[in-house]
Tab-separated table of C-alpha atoms in Angstrom:
chain	number	residue	atom	x	y	z
A	12	MET	CA	-39.206	10.781	-12.194
A	13	SER	CA	-36.231	11.517	-9.917
A	14	PHE	CA	-32.736	12.256	-11.144
A	15	TRP	CA	-31.457	8.814	-10.180
A	16	HIS	CA	-34.367	7.006	-11.827
A	17	LYS	CA	-33.586	8.879	-15.026
A	18	THR	CA	-29.936	8.009	-14.595
A	19	LEU	CA	-30.803	4.349	-14.126
A	20	ASP	CA	-32.754	4.385	-17.367
A	21	LYS	CA	-29.608	5.635	-19.022
A	22	ARG	CA	-27.504	2.894	-17.434
A	23	PRO	CA	-24.760	2.289	-19.956
A	24	LYS	CA	-24.885	-0.837	-22.035
A	25	ARG	CA	-22.175	-3.217	-23.052
A	26	GLY	CA	-21.145	-1.148	-26.101
A	27	MET	CA	-19.622	1.544	-23.889
A	28	TRP	CA	-17.737	-1.053	-21.928
A	29	PHE	CA	-16.247	-2.512	-25.116
A	30	LEU	CA	-15.209	0.986	-26.220
A	31	LEU	CA	-13.397	1.751	-22.957
A	32	PHE	CA	-11.799	-1.677	-22.766
A	33	GLY	CA	-10.702	-1.306	-26.402
A	34	ILE	CA	-9.151	2.098	-25.675
A	35	GLY	CA	-7.258	0.455	-22.813
A	36	VAL	CA	-5.894	-2.306	-25.022
A	37	VAL	CA	-4.897	0.123	-27.794
A	38	CYS	CA	-3.194	2.525	-25.347
A	39	LEU	CA	-1.302	-0.327	-23.700
A	40	VAL	CA	-0.123	-1.687	-27.057
A	41	ILE	CA	1.047	1.781	-28.169
A	42	GLY	CA	2.765	2.270	-24.808
A	43	ILE	CA	4.572	-1.064	-25.112
A	44	TYR	CA	5.558	-0.252	-28.718
A	45	GLU	CA	6.965	3.116	-27.589
A	46	GLY	CA	8.944	1.469	-24.801
A	47	GLN	CA	7.033	3.176	-22.005
A	48	LEU	CA	6.955	0.027	-19.879
A	49	GLU	CA	10.747	0.323	-19.725
A	50	ASP	CA	10.279	3.761	-18.141
A	51	VAL	CA	7.801	2.318	-15.636
A	52	TYR	CA	10.288	-0.430	-14.755
A	53	ARG	CA	13.292	1.921	-14.497
A	54	LYS	CA	11.454	4.130	-12.006
A	55	ALA	CA	10.037	1.197	-10.039
A	56	VAL	CA	13.341	-0.551	-9.335
A	57	MET	CA	14.981	2.457	-7.689
A	58	ILE	CA	14.067	3.651	-4.214
A	59	CYS	CA	11.994	6.779	-4.819
A	60	LEU	CA	13.305	9.145	-2.149
A	61	GLU	CA	10.455	11.614	-2.721
A	62	CYS	CA	7.894	8.856	-2.141
A	63	ILE	CA	9.324	8.038	1.265
A	64	GLY	CA	9.595	11.678	2.284
A	65	ILE	CA	13.342	12.174	1.947
A	66	GLY	CA	13.970	13.624	-1.510
T	14	MET	CA	-26.271	-7.191	10.327
T	15	LYS	CA	-25.769	-10.850	9.478
T	16	ASP	CA	-23.476	-11.647	6.551
T	17	LYS	CA	-25.698	-14.351	5.059
T	18	PHE	CA	-23.449	-15.256	2.180
T	19	GLY	CA	-20.127	-14.646	3.936
T	20	LEU	CA	-19.512	-11.944	1.357
T	21	GLN	CA	-17.694	-9.609	3.710
T	22	ARG	CA	-15.476	-12.454	4.886
T	23	ILE	CA	-14.683	-13.229	1.275
T	24	ARG	CA	-13.927	-9.547	0.667
T	25	LEU	CA	-11.566	-9.398	3.645
T	26	SER	CA	-9.830	-12.579	2.439
T	27	VAL	CA	-9.444	-11.138	-1.066
T	28	GLN	CA	-8.048	-7.879	0.329
T	29	ILE	CA	-5.511	-9.725	2.508
T	30	LEU	CA	-4.515	-12.150	-0.238
T	31	TYR	CA	-4.126	-9.350	-2.770
T	32	THR	CA	-2.010	-7.299	-0.347
T	33	ILE	CA	0.260	-10.302	0.280
T	34	LEU	CA	0.561	-11.027	-3.450
T	35	THR	CA	1.463	-7.452	-4.337
T	36	ASN	CA	3.581	-6.688	-1.274
T	37	GLY	CA	4.959	-10.041	-0.235
T	38	TYR	CA	8.653	-9.764	-1.103
T	39	VAL	CA	9.875	-10.830	2.351
T	40	TYR	CA	13.593	-10.571	1.488
T	41	GLY	CA	13.080	-6.846	0.823
T	42	TYR	CA	11.657	-6.240	4.296
T	43	MET	CA	14.566	-8.108	5.858
T	44	GLN	CA	17.312	-6.351	3.895
T	45	GLY	CA	15.772	-2.879	3.497
T	46	LYS	CA	15.974	-3.196	-0.277
T	47	ILE	CA	13.342	-3.255	-3.005
T	48	TYR	CA	12.360	-5.949	-5.520
T	49	LYS	CA	13.909	-5.466	-8.966
T	50	GLY	CA	12.349	-8.337	-10.913
T	51	GLY	CA	10.388	-8.301	-14.146
T	52	LEU	CA	6.955	-8.060	-12.495
T	53	LYS	CA	7.631	-4.362	-11.972
T	54	TYR	CA	7.009	-3.738	-15.656
T	55	ALA	CA	3.317	-4.052	-14.804
T	56	CYS	CA	1.090	-1.788	-12.729
T	57	VAL	CA	-1.494	-3.171	-10.327
T	58	PRO	CA	-4.951	-1.574	-9.975
T	59	GLY	CA	-4.604	-0.178	-6.418
T	60	LEU	CA	-2.205	2.203	-4.669
T	61	ASN	CA	1.013	0.228	-4.383
T	62	CYS	CA	4.129	2.266	-3.567
T	63	TYR	CA	6.973	0.749	-5.556
T	64	SER	CA	9.436	1.900	-2.929
T	65	CYS	CA	7.820	-0.498	-0.489
T	66	PRO	CA	10.458	-3.187	0.145
T	67	GLY	CA	7.752	-5.802	-0.293
T	68	ALA	CA	6.222	-4.418	-3.510
T	69	THR	CA	6.324	-6.851	-6.421
T	70	PHE	CA	4.489	-4.641	-8.950
T	71	SER	CA	4.375	-0.958	-9.882
T	72	CYS	CA	1.948	1.715	-8.700
T	73	PRO	CA	-0.245	3.169	-11.474
T	74	LEU	CA	-0.202	6.659	-9.929
T	75	GLY	CA	3.558	6.559	-9.413
T	76	ALA	CA	3.999	5.419	-13.012
T	77	LEU	CA	1.713	8.196	-14.296
T	78	GLN	CA	3.670	10.846	-12.400
T	79	SER	CA	6.942	9.363	-13.570
T	80	ALA	CA	5.731	9.720	-17.174
T	81	LEU	CA	4.669	13.329	-16.529
T	82	ASN	CA	8.064	14.011	-14.938
T	83	GLN	CA	9.842	13.355	-18.249
T	84	ARG	CA	11.623	16.387	-19.715
T	85	GLN	CA	9.735	16.263	-23.001
T	86	ILE	CA	5.939	16.166	-22.831
T	87	GLN	CA	4.600	12.781	-23.933
T	88	VAL	CA	1.261	11.006	-23.796
T	89	PRO	CA	1.624	8.270	-21.136
T	90	PHE	CA	-0.061	5.612	-23.276
T	91	ALA	CA	1.031	2.601	-21.220
T	92	VAL	CA	-0.272	4.001	-17.930
T	93	LEU	CA	-3.488	5.220	-19.577
T	94	GLY	CA	-3.869	1.685	-20.920
T	95	PHE	CA	-3.653	0.267	-17.408
T	96	PHE	CA	-6.205	2.804	-16.137
T	97	PHE	CA	-8.677	2.090	-18.928
T	98	LEU	CA	-8.309	-1.690	-18.566
T	99	PHE	CA	-8.662	-1.754	-14.785
T	100	GLY	CA	-11.333	0.961	-14.820
T	101	SER	CA	-13.465	-0.647	-17.528
T	102	ILE	CA	-13.379	-4.036	-15.810
T	103	PHE	CA	-13.612	-3.068	-12.142
T	104	GLY	CA	-14.427	0.628	-11.623
T	105	ARG	CA	-14.166	1.400	-7.888
T	106	PHE	CA	-14.419	-2.304	-7.078
T	107	VAL	CA	-10.630	-1.817	-6.961
T	108	CYS	CA	-11.048	0.484	-3.929
T	109	GLY	CA	-13.388	-1.867	-2.112
T	110	TRP	CA	-11.641	-5.140	-2.800
T	111	LEU	CA	-8.099	-4.660	-4.097
T	112	CYS	CA	-6.395	-1.663	-2.474
T	113	PRO	CA	-3.920	-2.379	0.363
T	114	PHE	CA	-4.349	1.110	1.811
T	115	GLY	CA	-8.111	0.621	1.679
T	116	LEU	CA	-7.683	-2.585	3.686
T	117	PHE	CA	-5.560	-0.678	6.207
T	118	GLN	CA	-8.332	1.903	6.683
T	119	ASP	CA	-11.004	-0.824	6.881
T	120	LEU	CA	-9.108	-2.511	9.696
T	121	LEU	CA	-8.642	0.775	11.554
T	122	HIS	CA	-12.375	1.466	11.273
T	123	ARG	CA	-13.084	-1.847	13.030
T	124	ILE	CA	-11.342	-0.665	16.205
T	125	PRO	CA	-14.136	-0.280	18.750
T	126	LEU	CA	-13.319	3.295	19.705
T	127	PHE	CA	-15.435	6.432	19.208
T	128	GLN	CA	-18.910	6.564	17.737
T	129	LYS	CA	-18.512	5.703	14.042
T	130	ARG	CA	-19.343	8.177	11.279
T	131	LYS	CA	-19.808	7.433	7.603
T	132	GLN	CA	-18.704	10.853	6.437
T	133	LEU	CA	-17.060	14.040	7.614
T	134	PRO	CA	-19.103	17.212	8.160
T	135	GLY	CA	-19.090	19.116	4.863
T	136	HIS	CA	-18.975	15.881	2.897
T	137	ARG	CA	-20.819	17.411	-0.066
T	138	MET	CA	-17.884	19.737	-0.725
T	139	LEU	CA	-15.058	17.652	0.710
T	140	LYS	CA	-15.743	14.728	-1.620
T	141	TYR	CA	-14.457	16.869	-4.486
T	142	GLY	CA	-11.065	17.026	-2.753
T	143	LYS	CA	-9.917	13.920	-4.601
T	144	TYR	CA	-10.515	15.618	-7.953
T	145	LEU	CA	-8.490	18.622	-6.771
T	146	VAL	CA	-5.657	16.295	-5.741
T	147	LEU	CA	-5.823	14.533	-9.114
T	148	ALA	CA	-5.754	17.775	-11.083
T	149	GLY	CA	-3.486	19.812	-8.812
T	150	LEU	CA	-0.879	17.386	-7.557
T	151	VAL	CA	-0.915	14.445	-9.988
T	152	LEU	CA	-1.462	16.164	-13.347
T	153	VAL	CA	-0.374	19.811	-12.989
T	154	GLY	CA	2.036	19.342	-10.078
T	155	SER	CA	3.948	16.470	-11.650
T	156	SER	CA	4.123	18.275	-15.002
T	157	PHE	CA	5.223	21.712	-13.832
T	158	LEU	CA	6.578	21.551	-10.275
T	159	PHE	CA	10.386	21.583	-10.186
T	160	ASP	CA	12.916	20.831	-7.484
T	161	GLY	CA	15.999	22.498	-8.981
T	162	PHE	CA	15.992	21.321	-12.589
T	163	VAL	CA	14.080	18.130	-11.947
T	164	LYS	CA	10.314	17.704	-11.950
T	165	VAL	CA	8.853	16.093	-8.839
T	166	PRO	CA	6.116	13.474	-8.429
T	167	ALA	CA	4.069	15.948	-6.395
T	168	PHE	CA	1.398	13.553	-5.087
T	169	CYS	CA	3.948	10.975	-3.924
T	170	LYS	CA	6.195	13.626	-2.454
T	171	TYR	CA	3.695	15.732	-0.545
T	172	LEU	CA	0.639	13.598	0.106
T	173	CYS	CA	0.673	9.850	-0.510
T	174	PRO	CA	0.187	8.173	2.890
T	175	SER	CA	0.549	4.745	1.316
T	176	GLY	CA	4.157	5.590	0.424
T	177	THR	CA	4.841	6.598	4.025
T	178	LEU	CA	3.199	3.485	5.463
T	179	MET	CA	4.304	0.826	2.989
T	180	GLY	CA	7.545	2.392	1.748
T	181	ALA	CA	9.089	4.813	4.203
T	182	LEU	CA	8.447	3.131	7.545
T	183	PRO	CA	9.668	-0.391	6.592
T	184	LEU	CA	12.694	0.990	4.722
T	185	LEU	CA	13.723	3.441	7.421
T	186	SER	CA	13.349	0.816	10.117
T	187	VAL	CA	16.119	-1.340	8.607
T	188	ASN	CA	18.154	1.066	6.453
T	189	GLU	CA	20.391	3.252	8.620
T	190	GLN	CA	21.781	5.209	5.683
T	191	LEU	CA	18.296	6.365	4.697
T	192	ARG	CA	17.422	7.123	8.312
T	193	SER	CA	20.264	9.618	8.504
T	194	GLN	CA	18.716	11.646	5.631
T	195	VAL	CA	15.279	12.117	7.173
T	196	GLY	CA	14.139	15.750	7.357
T	197	GLY	CA	11.103	18.006	7.623
T	198	LEU	CA	9.332	16.508	4.624
T	199	PHE	CA	9.195	13.129	6.316
T	200	GLY	CA	7.780	14.809	9.431
T	201	TRP	CA	4.980	16.318	7.315
T	202	LYS	CA	4.175	13.004	5.658
T	203	LEU	CA	4.291	11.075	8.911
T	204	GLY	CA	2.008	13.663	10.523
T	205	LEU	CA	-0.432	13.342	7.640
T	206	LEU	CA	-0.416	9.562	7.963
T	207	LEU	CA	-1.075	9.785	11.699
T	208	VAL	CA	-3.995	12.189	11.154
T	209	LEU	CA	-5.477	9.774	8.605
T	210	VAL	CA	-4.935	6.829	10.935
T	211	GLY	CA	-6.776	8.629	13.767
T	212	LEU	CA	-9.535	9.779	11.428
T	213	SER	CA	-9.984	6.301	9.951
T	214	VAL	CA	-10.906	4.899	13.347
T	215	LYS	CA	-13.907	7.241	13.474
T	216	VAL	CA	-14.760	7.971	9.812
T	217	TYR	CA	-15.064	5.362	7.064
T	218	ARG	CA	-12.028	5.529	4.739
T	219	PRO	CA	-11.330	9.280	4.853
T	220	PHE	CA	-8.450	9.035	2.378
T	221	CYS	CA	-10.520	7.122	-0.191
T	222	GLN	CA	-13.539	9.416	0.162
T	223	TYR	CA	-11.751	12.764	0.132
T	224	LEU	CA	-8.179	12.574	-1.137
T	225	CYS	CA	-7.399	9.559	-3.312
T	226	PRO	CA	-6.831	10.504	-6.984
T	227	LEU	CA	-7.063	6.839	-7.963
T	228	GLY	CA	-10.599	6.785	-6.547
T	229	ALA	CA	-11.367	9.904	-8.612
T	230	ILE	CA	-10.218	8.119	-11.784
T	231	TYR	CA	-11.943	4.796	-11.130
T	232	GLY	CA	-15.097	6.612	-9.931
T	233	TRP	CA	-15.569	7.923	-13.446
T	234	PHE	CA	-15.471	4.359	-14.787
T	235	ASN	CA	-17.935	3.076	-12.172
T	236	ARG	CA	-21.077	3.254	-14.304
T	237	PHE	CA	-19.325	1.790	-17.329
T	238	SER	CA	-17.420	-1.035	-15.660
T	239	LEU	CA	-18.032	-4.723	-16.258
T	240	VAL	CA	-18.508	-5.478	-12.567
T	241	GLN	CA	-21.834	-3.987	-11.470
T	242	ILE	CA	-24.200	-4.313	-8.538
T	243	HIS	CA	-27.666	-4.474	-10.020
T	244	TRP	CA	-30.726	-3.092	-8.184
T	245	GLU	CA	-34.058	-4.678	-9.041
T	246	GLN	CA	-36.363	-1.769	-8.480
T	247	GLU	CA	-39.507	-3.900	-8.851
T	248	ALA	CA	-38.478	-6.231	-6.029
T	249	CYS	CA	-37.322	-3.432	-3.687
T	250	ILE	CA	-39.499	-2.899	-0.589
T	251	SER	CA	-37.853	0.501	0.175
T	252	CYS	CA	-36.860	-0.574	3.685
T	253	GLY	CA	-33.668	1.523	3.626
T	254	ALA	CA	-31.513	-1.349	4.932
T	255	CYS	CA	-29.046	-1.002	2.058
T	256	GLN	CA	-28.481	2.718	2.637
T	257	LYS	CA	-28.058	2.087	6.349
T	258	ALA	CA	-25.462	-0.595	5.626
T	259	CYS	CA	-23.696	1.370	2.889
T	260	PRO	CA	-20.475	2.792	4.354
T	261	VAL	CA	-20.740	5.860	2.107
T	262	ASP	CA	-24.506	6.291	2.608
T	263	LEU	CA	-25.773	5.711	-0.937
T	264	LYS	CA	-29.409	5.214	-1.880
T	265	PRO	CA	-30.222	1.981	-3.764
T	266	GLU	CA	-30.585	3.815	-7.075
T	267	GLN	CA	-27.101	5.306	-6.622
T	268	ILE	CA	-25.381	2.009	-5.831
T	269	SER	CA	-22.806	0.986	-8.434
T	270	VAL	CA	-23.429	4.000	-10.696
T	271	SER	CA	-22.324	6.696	-8.226
T	272	THR	CA	-18.679	7.777	-8.369
T	273	GLU	CA	-18.554	7.230	-4.592
T	274	CYS	CA	-19.622	3.552	-4.629
T	275	MET	CA	-16.700	1.218	-3.838
T	276	LYS	CA	-18.766	-1.883	-4.636
T	277	CYS	CA	-17.968	-3.415	-1.248
T	278	GLY	CA	-21.235	-5.377	-1.365
T	279	LYS	CA	-22.471	-4.475	2.132
T	280	CYS	CA	-25.771	-3.371	0.575
T	281	MET	CA	-26.295	-6.854	-0.898
T	282	THR	CA	-25.633	-8.448	2.461
T	283	ALA	CA	-28.126	-6.124	4.174
T	284	CYS	CA	-30.993	-6.429	1.665
T	285	PRO	CA	-33.768	-8.623	3.172
T	286	VAL	CA	-35.325	-9.423	-0.216
T	287	GLN	CA	-32.099	-9.861	-2.231
T	288	CYS	CA	-32.946	-7.185	-4.774
T	289	LEU	CA	-29.273	-6.190	-5.033
T	290	HIS	CA	-26.867	-8.595	-6.667
T	291	TRP	CA	-23.727	-8.827	-8.796
T	292	ARG	CA	-24.289	-8.569	-12.481
T	293	LYS	CA	-22.174	-7.930	-15.524
T	294	ILE	CA	-22.954	-4.817	-17.523
T	295	GLU	CA	-26.169	-5.159	-19.524
T	296	LYS	CA	-26.367	-6.252	-23.133
T	297	ASN	CA	-27.343	-3.740	-25.765
């Protein structure tokens, strides 16, 4: 059996998806609670001179 | 190759619509200013320079680097949350369907010049470049590289061609004050963009395949994501049509689970016996 056939047999099931999605939700909630979205916003509403090759 | 289901037309429409939705702030383009509304609290899945005058949302990579640029070390929970949510739902479907810079490269690759290539020579090694960029520029660079006393978003500053295309060029074209500050760094970034533009005409999405750290992140999620292309091995007649159609040259057993698969769906269009189709991740 080739490597990829073995890999296919180990194709992840829905449980792993729930775990990763759950981690995403938990991280986002913690981030919101810690005010990190404010940081995202503060950076995003100023022209980032580095990003446009000036800074 | 005939697009029996119009899937590639649908994909192009989605890419264009998504780009307009996330970069459609027309007033910004006219005035050389950027959008400052509440939508910028949220990151979108694809590369989306928030210094683009049209950008209505934030860039996840820019936000990650901004968090790493903070003086005190902190876990960037919010940005990780966005990555896990987008990654677990879409994987690299984001690259194939939702990234404006991916659309730009797709369009360049349609220009009928040169003999087309799927990959660069040395692809086996070069494909790891995106992991180097992720580790070196995004994670280490943004955490430890200083300009004076301030940390720099190293990927945005030294590499990101999306920032040059979507942010720098529109802003500099209408903002004279910014134009007067242009220096060598802009020359480097513009040169890099031009090289990628030229390369994209010949090679399929060189930035996505070899340099994009977002692709490196979402590639890891590919085999776990909700959106999957399922290969029915029993129905497959091993004709090789899918691999021939695949822009990154994947075998049918690699489709959807490989970190390189962008889930563009060209394999499904090419399959004569329809043994490749969309499917949600399997039940336990």
